[in-house]
Amino acid sequence: MKPSKRLDRIPPYAFAQLERKIADKRAAGVDVISLGIGDPDRPTPPLIVEAMQEAVTEAETHQYPSNRGRPEFREAVGDFYERRFDVDLDPDSEIIPAIGAKEAIFNLNLAFLDPGDYALAADPGYPVYTGGPWLAGAEPVLMALEPEHGFVPDLGAIDEEVARRAKLMFLNYPNNPTGAVVPDGFFARVVEFARAYEILVVHDNAYSEIVFDGYEAPSFLATPGAKDVGIEVFSLSKGYNMTGWRCAVVVGNADALHTYWQLKTNIDSGLFEAVQLAGVAALSPDADSEVASMNELYRRRRDLVCEALEKIGIRIRPPRGTIYVWAPIPDGFESSAAYAEHVLERAGVVISPGSIYGPAGEGWFRISLTTPDERLLEAVQRLGNLAA
Ligand SMILES: *Cc1c(COP(=O)(O)O)cnc(C)c1O
């Protein structure tokens, strides 16, 4: 059997080596605590589960869904965008359900890229921003997110020729893995850039609902002109503890959504309607208190982690959003991978080396806040003791 050449372009799964080491440690009796993966540990809120239970007993949800989505779901997304972001969406042309943000981001590459085209991808960033273009036969071009620019790309540094050949730009705020929130004025500069070079902006909005210290994350689409040049992928996975449900939505520019829909009808058969009805419950104001209490939990965990890092001499500004703490590796380690290995060896704690999110992540590491409190506390104590 010979895999396609397409697959040859995909680098080996970054976590594979680490996973093998964790398995070896566990087999040797070490109590390994993983702070690596970003997958909420708390269950989906009861009002969402109950809405699903009710919906699944309705025979009308059992057939193929329409790829356009149930009217109630599209209405609920429209109401949510209005209430939350002050963004007006037309439910008929500007909203399409997706089987998770990952599906949407990948398929957008197939829908818009030809061989030779470029896609501008945030580095460090979600792996599909590079895997998607590669699998579509196109080329990802990395835009480094540097701390001195507030972890946004320097649009002025993008080569003219590259900008002209680029058809997509992937951005994500609040940001995974850096935890950064978007600086004032940046989205407006993105709109201008995208207009000048005719680029479709794909804003990956996976974390707008996970915010702290009074910060409110905007939608990209709230920027004047954004709907002319962009779309936003809004995922319910992280904010509503629904990673297993595969529930997301793509909103914004109607022509771009039509193209995505055209591709998608050839690939999948839509989002289970019972999940769409559960999504209606998640997006209703009734779920706001659930989101608020999750945020309180993550804020507490964030503070625990930041305090422990300070003890080992790593001082960072606590992130105002996401489920991640992003920090520079301590002096004396030659790479993120070397530091992650050291922490695993000496403390039995798994952290993500920043380099797995792209070359600009080298020198950094990511801690996920999705580990139950007492395990997280144990892990940060072990990290603190490493310094002693
Ligand atoms: C988790 C994550 C996703 C995936 O979301 P799904 O809706 O579960 O597919 C997409 N983008 C970013 C930045 C993420 O962190």
PDB file of N, CA, C and O in Angstrom, residues 160-211:
ATOM      1  N   GLU A 160       5.486  41.515  -0.570  1.00  0.00           N
ATOM      2  CA  GLU A 160       4.483  41.950  -1.546  1.00  0.00           C
ATOM      3  C   GLU A 160       4.021  40.798  -2.462  1.00  0.00           C
ATOM      4  O   GLU A 160       2.838  40.587  -2.696  1.00  0.00           O
ATOM      5  N   GLU A 161       5.006  40.052  -2.956  1.00  0.00           N
ATOM      6  CA  GLU A 161       4.711  38.951  -3.882  1.00  0.00           C
ATOM      7  C   GLU A 161       3.911  37.846  -3.180  1.00  0.00           C
ATOM      8  O   GLU A 161       2.984  37.254  -3.749  1.00  0.00           O
ATOM      9  N   VAL A 162       4.289  37.589  -1.923  1.00  0.00           N
ATOM     10  CA  VAL A 162       3.564  36.592  -1.123  1.00  0.00           C
ATOM     11  C   VAL A 162       2.128  37.051  -0.898  1.00  0.00           C
ATOM     12  O   VAL A 162       1.169  36.289  -1.091  1.00  0.00           O
ATOM     13  N   ALA A 163       1.966  38.315  -0.535  1.00  0.00           N
ATOM     14  CA  ALA A 163       0.624  38.855  -0.272  1.00  0.00           C
ATOM     15  C   ALA A 163      -0.248  38.717  -1.511  1.00  0.00           C
ATOM     16  O   ALA A 163      -1.430  38.394  -1.427  1.00  0.00           O
ATOM     17  N   ARG A 164       0.371  38.935  -2.670  1.00  0.00           N
ATOM     18  CA  ARG A 164      -0.402  38.861  -3.906  1.00  0.00           C
ATOM     19  C   ARG A 164      -0.835  37.439  -4.240  1.00  0.00           C
ATOM     20  O   ARG A 164      -1.883  37.237  -4.839  1.00  0.00           O
ATOM     21  N   ARG A 165       0.000  36.476  -3.874  1.00  0.00           N
ATOM     22  CA  ARG A 165      -0.365  35.082  -4.168  1.00  0.00           C
ATOM     23  C   ARG A 165      -1.215  34.440  -3.074  1.00  0.00           C
ATOM     24  O   ARG A 165      -1.699  33.325  -3.241  1.00  0.00           O
ATOM     25  N   ALA A 166      -1.376  35.158  -1.948  1.00  0.00           N
ATOM     26  CA  ALA A 166      -2.137  34.582  -0.833  1.00  0.00           C
ATOM     27  C   ALA A 166      -3.633  34.707  -1.086  1.00  0.00           C
ATOM     28  O   ALA A 166      -4.112  35.730  -1.578  1.00  0.00           O
ATOM     29  N   LYS A 167      -4.345  33.650  -0.788  1.00  0.00           N
ATOM     30  CA  LYS A 167      -5.801  33.705  -0.948  1.00  0.00           C
ATOM     31  C   LYS A 167      -6.533  33.616   0.382  1.00  0.00           C
ATOM     32  O   LYS A 167      -7.695  33.985   0.475  1.00  0.00           O
ATOM     33  N   LEU A 168      -5.860  33.080   1.389  1.00  0.00           N
ATOM     34  CA  LEU A 168      -6.476  32.955   2.712  1.00  0.00           C
ATOM     35  C   LEU A 168      -5.526  33.491   3.765  1.00  0.00           C
ATOM     36  O   LEU A 168      -4.306  33.449   3.587  1.00  0.00           O
ATOM     37  N   MET A 169      -6.099  33.971   4.879  1.00  0.00           N
ATOM     38  CA  MET A 169      -5.293  34.318   6.048  1.00  0.00           C
ATOM     39  C   MET A 169      -5.995  33.763   7.285  1.00  0.00           C
ATOM     40  O   MET A 169      -7.173  34.037   7.506  1.00  0.00           O
ATOM     41  N   PHE A 170      -5.240  32.960   8.062  1.00  0.00           N
ATOM     42  CA  PHE A 170      -5.811  32.393   9.286  1.00  0.00           C
ATOM     43  C   PHE A 170      -5.339  33.166  10.508  1.00  0.00           C
ATOM     44  O   PHE A 170      -4.132  33.304  10.737  1.00  0.00           O
ATOM     45  N   LEU A 171      -6.322  33.640  11.270  1.00  0.00           N
ATOM     46  CA  LEU A 171      -6.037  34.345  12.520  1.00  0.00           C
ATOM     47  C   LEU A 171      -6.910  33.764  13.620  1.00  0.00           C
ATOM     48  O   LEU A 171      -7.945  33.159  13.338  1.00  0.00           O
ATOM     49  N   ASN A 172      -6.560  33.998  14.864  1.00  0.00           N
ATOM     50  CA  ASN A 172      -7.290  33.407  15.990  1.00  0.00           C
ATOM     51  C   ASN A 172      -7.033  34.202  17.276  1.00  0.00           C
ATOM     52  O   ASN A 172      -5.933  34.176  17.786  1.00  0.00           O
ATOM     53  N   TYR A 173      -8.077  34.939  17.716  1.00  0.00           N
ATOM     54  CA  TYR A 173      -8.015  35.692  18.989  1.00  0.00           C
ATOM     55  C   TYR A 173      -9.323  35.547  19.746  1.00  0.00           C
ATOM     56  O   TYR A 173     -10.361  35.665  19.095  1.00  0.00           O
ATOM     57  N   PRO A 174      -9.320  35.366  21.052  1.00  0.00           N
ATOM     58  CA  PRO A 174      -8.178  35.045  21.897  1.00  0.00           C
ATOM     59  C   PRO A 174      -7.421  33.830  21.339  1.00  0.00           C
ATOM     60  O   PRO A 174      -8.031  32.912  20.804  1.00  0.00           O
ATOM     61  N   ASN A 175      -6.082  33.884  21.489  1.00  0.00           N
ATOM     62  CA  ASN A 175      -5.212  33.027  20.706  1.00  0.00           C
ATOM     63  C   ASN A 175      -4.756  31.751  21.415  1.00  0.00           C
ATOM     64  O   ASN A 175      -4.338  31.771  22.566  1.00  0.00           O
ATOM     65  N   ASN A 176      -4.837  30.656  20.671  1.00  0.00           N
ATOM     66  CA  ASN A 176      -4.165  29.409  21.029  1.00  0.00           C
ATOM     67  C   ASN A 176      -2.925  29.330  20.155  1.00  0.00           C
ATOM     68  O   ASN A 176      -3.063  29.441  18.950  1.00  0.00           O
ATOM     69  N   PRO A 177      -1.736  29.163  20.681  1.00  0.00           N
ATOM     70  CA  PRO A 177      -1.394  28.813  22.061  1.00  0.00           C
ATOM     71  C   PRO A 177      -0.980  29.980  22.959  1.00  0.00           C
ATOM     72  O   PRO A 177      -0.699  29.750  24.124  1.00  0.00           O
ATOM     73  N   THR A 178      -0.917  31.220  22.455  1.00  0.00           N
ATOM     74  CA  THR A 178      -0.238  32.265  23.238  1.00  0.00           C
ATOM     75  C   THR A 178      -1.129  32.886  24.321  1.00  0.00           C
ATOM     76  O   THR A 178      -0.625  33.635  25.164  1.00  0.00           O
ATOM     77  N   GLY A 179      -2.449  32.650  24.261  1.00  0.00           N
ATOM     78  CA  GLY A 179      -3.357  33.262  25.217  1.00  0.00           C
ATOM     79  C   GLY A 179      -3.556  34.754  24.976  1.00  0.00           C
ATOM     80  O   GLY A 179      -4.239  35.425  25.752  1.00  0.00           O
ATOM     81  N   ALA A 180      -2.993  35.282  23.893  1.00  0.00           N
ATOM     82  CA  ALA A 180      -3.089  36.721  23.632  1.00  0.00           C
ATOM     83  C   ALA A 180      -4.495  37.107  23.193  1.00  0.00           C
ATOM     84  O   ALA A 180      -5.200  36.324  22.557  1.00  0.00           O
ATOM     85  N   VAL A 181      -4.889  38.328  23.525  1.00  0.00           N
ATOM     86  CA  VAL A 181      -6.126  38.888  22.996  1.00  0.00           C
ATOM     87  C   VAL A 181      -5.752  39.933  21.951  1.00  0.00           C
ATOM     88  O   VAL A 181      -4.618  40.409  21.913  1.00  0.00           O
ATOM     89  N   VAL A 182      -6.719  40.255  21.086  1.00  0.00           N
ATOM     90  CA  VAL A 182      -6.374  41.108  19.943  1.00  0.00           C
ATOM     91  C   VAL A 182      -6.138  42.553  20.398  1.00  0.00           C
ATOM     92  O   VAL A 182      -6.942  43.119  21.130  1.00  0.00           O
ATOM     93  N   PRO A 183      -5.029  43.152  19.982  1.00  0.00           N
ATOM     94  CA  PRO A 183      -4.790  44.552  20.343  1.00  0.00           C
ATOM     95  C   PRO A 183      -5.754  45.472  19.587  1.00  0.00           C
ATOM     96  O   PRO A 183      -6.167  45.152  18.468  1.00  0.00           O
ATOM     97  N   ASP A 184      -6.091  46.614  20.203  1.00  0.00           N
ATOM     98  CA  ASP A 184      -6.972  47.595  19.557  1.00  0.00           C
ATOM     99  C   ASP A 184      -6.418  47.964  18.189  1.00  0.00           C
ATOM    100  O   ASP A 184      -5.228  48.213  18.048  1.00  0.00           O
ATOM    101  N   GLY A 185      -7.304  48.004  17.213  1.00  0.00           N
ATOM    102  CA  GLY A 185      -6.914  48.478  15.887  1.00  0.00           C
ATOM    103  C   GLY A 185      -6.362  47.407  14.967  1.00  0.00           C
ATOM    104  O   GLY A 185      -6.281  47.619  13.760  1.00  0.00           O
ATOM    105  N   PHE A 186      -5.998  46.236  15.504  1.00  0.00           N
ATOM    106  CA  PHE A 186      -5.373  45.237  14.635  1.00  0.00           C
ATOM    107  C   PHE A 186      -6.351  44.697  13.592  1.00  0.00           C
ATOM    108  O   PHE A 186      -6.006  44.585  12.413  1.00  0.00           O
ATOM    109  N   PHE A 187      -7.576  44.363  14.014  1.00  0.00           N
ATOM    110  CA  PHE A 187      -8.541  43.819  13.046  1.00  0.00           C
ATOM    111  C   PHE A 187      -8.811  44.817  11.910  1.00  0.00           C
ATOM    112  O   PHE A 187      -9.003  44.420  10.757  1.00  0.00           O
ATOM    113  N   ALA A 188      -8.814  46.114  12.238  1.00  0.00           N
ATOM    114  CA  ALA A 188      -9.039  47.123  11.192  1.00  0.00           C
ATOM    115  C   ALA A 188      -7.889  47.087  10.171  1.00  0.00           C
ATOM    116  O   ALA A 188      -8.109  47.219   8.960  1.00  0.00           O
ATOM    117  N   ARG A 189      -6.670  46.886  10.672  1.00  0.00           N
ATOM    118  CA  ARG A 189      -5.524  46.806   9.738  1.00  0.00           C
ATOM    119  C   ARG A 189      -5.627  45.535   8.882  1.00  0.00           C
ATOM    120  O   ARG A 189      -5.255  45.534   7.710  1.00  0.00           O
ATOM    121  N   VAL A 190      -6.150  44.465   9.474  1.00  0.00           N
ATOM    122  CA  VAL A 190      -6.335  43.219   8.714  1.00  0.00           C
ATOM    123  C   VAL A 190      -7.338  43.431   7.579  1.00  0.00           C
ATOM    124  O   VAL A 190      -7.117  42.990   6.441  1.00  0.00           O
ATOM    125  N   VAL A 191      -8.420  44.136   7.877  1.00  0.00           N
ATOM    126  CA  VAL A 191      -9.441  44.391   6.850  1.00  0.00           C
ATOM    127  C   VAL A 191      -8.825  45.158   5.680  1.00  0.00           C
ATOM    128  O   VAL A 191      -9.022  44.813   4.506  1.00  0.00           O
ATOM    129  N   GLU A 192      -8.040  46.168   6.010  1.00  0.00           N
ATOM    130  CA  GLU A 192      -7.393  46.986   4.980  1.00  0.00           C
ATOM    131  C   GLU A 192      -6.438  46.141   4.121  1.00  0.00           C
ATOM    132  O   GLU A 192      -6.446  46.213   2.894  1.00  0.00           O
ATOM    133  N   PHE A 193      -5.633  45.320   4.794  1.00  0.00           N
ATOM    134  CA  PHE A 193      -4.671  44.457   4.109  1.00  0.00           C
ATOM    135  C   PHE A 193      -5.391  43.459   3.197  1.00  0.00           C
ATOM    136  O   PHE A 193      -5.024  43.270   2.030  1.00  0.00           O
ATOM    137  N   ALA A 194      -6.434  42.851   3.741  1.00  0.00           N
ATOM    138  CA  ALA A 194      -7.175  41.832   2.988  1.00  0.00           C
ATOM    139  C   ALA A 194      -7.838  42.442   1.762  1.00  0.00           C
ATOM    140  O   ALA A 194      -7.896  41.837   0.691  1.00  0.00           O
ATOM    141  N   ARG A 195      -8.319  43.675   1.912  1.00  0.00           N
ATOM    142  CA  ARG A 195      -8.956  44.362   0.798  1.00  0.00           C
ATOM    143  C   ARG A 195      -7.917  44.676  -0.278  1.00  0.00           C
ATOM    144  O   ARG A 195      -8.145  44.434  -1.464  1.00  0.00           O
ATOM    145  N   ALA A 196      -6.759  45.145   0.136  1.00  0.00           N
ATOM    146  CA  ALA A 196      -5.721  45.521  -0.823  1.00  0.00           C
ATOM    147  C   ALA A 196      -5.247  44.321  -1.640  1.00  0.00           C
ATOM    148  O   ALA A 196      -4.943  44.447  -2.825  1.00  0.00           O
ATOM    149  N   TYR A 197      -5.158  43.136  -1.007  1.00  0.00           N
ATOM    150  CA  TYR A 197      -4.591  41.978  -1.707  1.00  0.00           C
ATOM    151  C   TYR A 197      -5.630  40.914  -2.053  1.00  0.00           C
ATOM    152  O   TYR A 197      -5.271  39.818  -2.486  1.00  0.00           O
ATOM    153  N   GLU A 198      -6.913  41.236  -1.838  1.00  0.00           N
ATOM    154  CA  GLU A 198      -8.000  40.295  -2.139  1.00  0.00           C
ATOM    155  C   GLU A 198      -7.792  38.939  -1.477  1.00  0.00           C
ATOM    156  O   GLU A 198      -7.735  37.898  -2.139  1.00  0.00           O
ATOM    157  N   ILE A 199      -7.636  39.011  -0.178  1.00  0.00           N
ATOM    158  CA  ILE A 199      -7.443  37.809   0.622  1.00  0.00           C
ATOM    159  C   ILE A 199      -8.706  37.559   1.444  1.00  0.00           C
ATOM    160  O   ILE A 199      -9.302  38.511   1.961  1.00  0.00           O
ATOM    161  N   LEU A 200      -9.112  36.299   1.541  1.00  0.00           N
ATOM    162  CA  LEU A 200     -10.222  35.966   2.436  1.00  0.00           C
ATOM    163  C   LEU A 200      -9.656  35.700   3.835  1.00  0.00           C
ATOM    164  O   LEU A 200      -8.837  34.802   4.023  1.00  0.00           O
ATOM    165  N   VAL A 201     -10.106  36.491   4.800  1.00  0.00           N
ATOM    166  CA  VAL A 201      -9.672  36.315   6.182  1.00  0.00           C
ATOM    167  C   VAL A 201     -10.557  35.259   6.840  1.00  0.00           C
ATOM    168  O   VAL A 201     -11.780  35.334   6.755  1.00  0.00           O
ATOM    169  N   VAL A 202      -9.914  34.279   7.471  1.00  0.00           N
ATOM    170  CA  VAL A 202     -10.657  33.279   8.241  1.00  0.00           C
ATOM    171  C   VAL A 202     -10.291  33.489   9.702  1.00  0.00           C
ATOM    172  O   VAL A 202      -9.169  33.188  10.124  1.00  0.00           O
ATOM    173  N   HIS A 203     -11.228  34.061  10.436  1.00  0.00           N
ATOM    174  CA  HIS A 203     -10.945  34.255  11.870  1.00  0.00           C
ATOM    175  C   HIS A 203     -11.496  33.069  12.645  1.00  0.00           C
ATOM    176  O   HIS A 203     -12.701  32.789  12.632  1.00  0.00           O
ATOM    177  N   ASP A 204     -10.594  32.371  13.294  1.00  0.00           N
ATOM    178  CA  ASP A 204     -10.923  31.160  14.057  1.00  0.00           C
ATOM    179  C   ASP A 204     -11.281  31.600  15.481  1.00  0.00           C
ATOM    180  O   ASP A 204     -10.410  31.908  16.280  1.00  0.00           O
ATOM    181  N   ASN A 205     -12.579  31.627  15.740  1.00  0.00           N
ATOM    182  CA  ASN A 205     -13.042  32.113  17.039  1.00  0.00           C
ATOM    183  C   ASN A 205     -13.431  30.932  17.924  1.00  0.00           C
ATOM    184  O   ASN A 205     -14.591  30.562  18.038  1.00  0.00           O
ATOM    185  N   ALA A 206     -12.429  30.349  18.554  1.00  0.00           N
ATOM    186  CA  ALA A 206     -12.667  29.183  19.407  1.00  0.00           C
ATOM    187  C   ALA A 206     -12.759  29.568  20.881  1.00  0.00           C
ATOM    188  O   ALA A 206     -13.187  28.767  21.705  1.00  0.00           O
ATOM    189  N   TYR A 207     -12.329  30.808  21.214  1.00  0.00           N
ATOM    190  CA  TYR A 207     -12.162  31.135  22.643  1.00  0.00           C
ATOM    191  C   TYR A 207     -12.823  32.436  23.084  1.00  0.00           C
ATOM    192  O   TYR A 207     -12.556  32.890  24.200  1.00  0.00           O
ATOM    193  N   SER A 208     -13.695  33.033  22.271  1.00  0.00           N
ATOM    194  CA  SER A 208     -14.234  34.344  22.664  1.00  0.00           C
ATOM    195  C   SER A 208     -15.002  34.289  23.977  1.00  0.00           C
ATOM    196  O   SER A 208     -15.115  35.308  24.664  1.00  0.00           O
ATOM    197  N   GLU A 209     -15.527  33.118  24.343  1.00  0.00           N
ATOM    198  CA  GLU A 209     -16.334  33.052  25.570  1.00  0.00           C
ATOM    199  C   GLU A 209     -15.498  32.737  26.804  1.00  0.00           C
ATOM    200  O   GLU A 209     -16.015  32.746  27.916  1.00  0.00           O
ATOM    201  N   ILE A 210     -14.202  32.420  26.616  1.00  0.00           N
ATOM    202  CA  ILE A 210     -13.353  32.108  27.778  1.00  0.00           C
ATOM    203  C   ILE A 210     -12.435  33.290  28.040  1.00  0.00           C
ATOM    204  O   ILE A 210     -11.362  33.424  27.432  1.00  0.00           O
ATOM    205  N   VAL A 211     -12.896  34.181  28.891  1.00  0.00           N
ATOM    206  CA  VAL A 211     -12.201  35.447  29.128  1.00  0.00           C
ATOM    207  C   VAL A 211     -12.221  35.781  30.616  1.00  0.00           C
ATOM    208  O   VAL A 211     -13.098  35.308  31.334  1.00  0.00           O
TER     209      VAL A 211
END
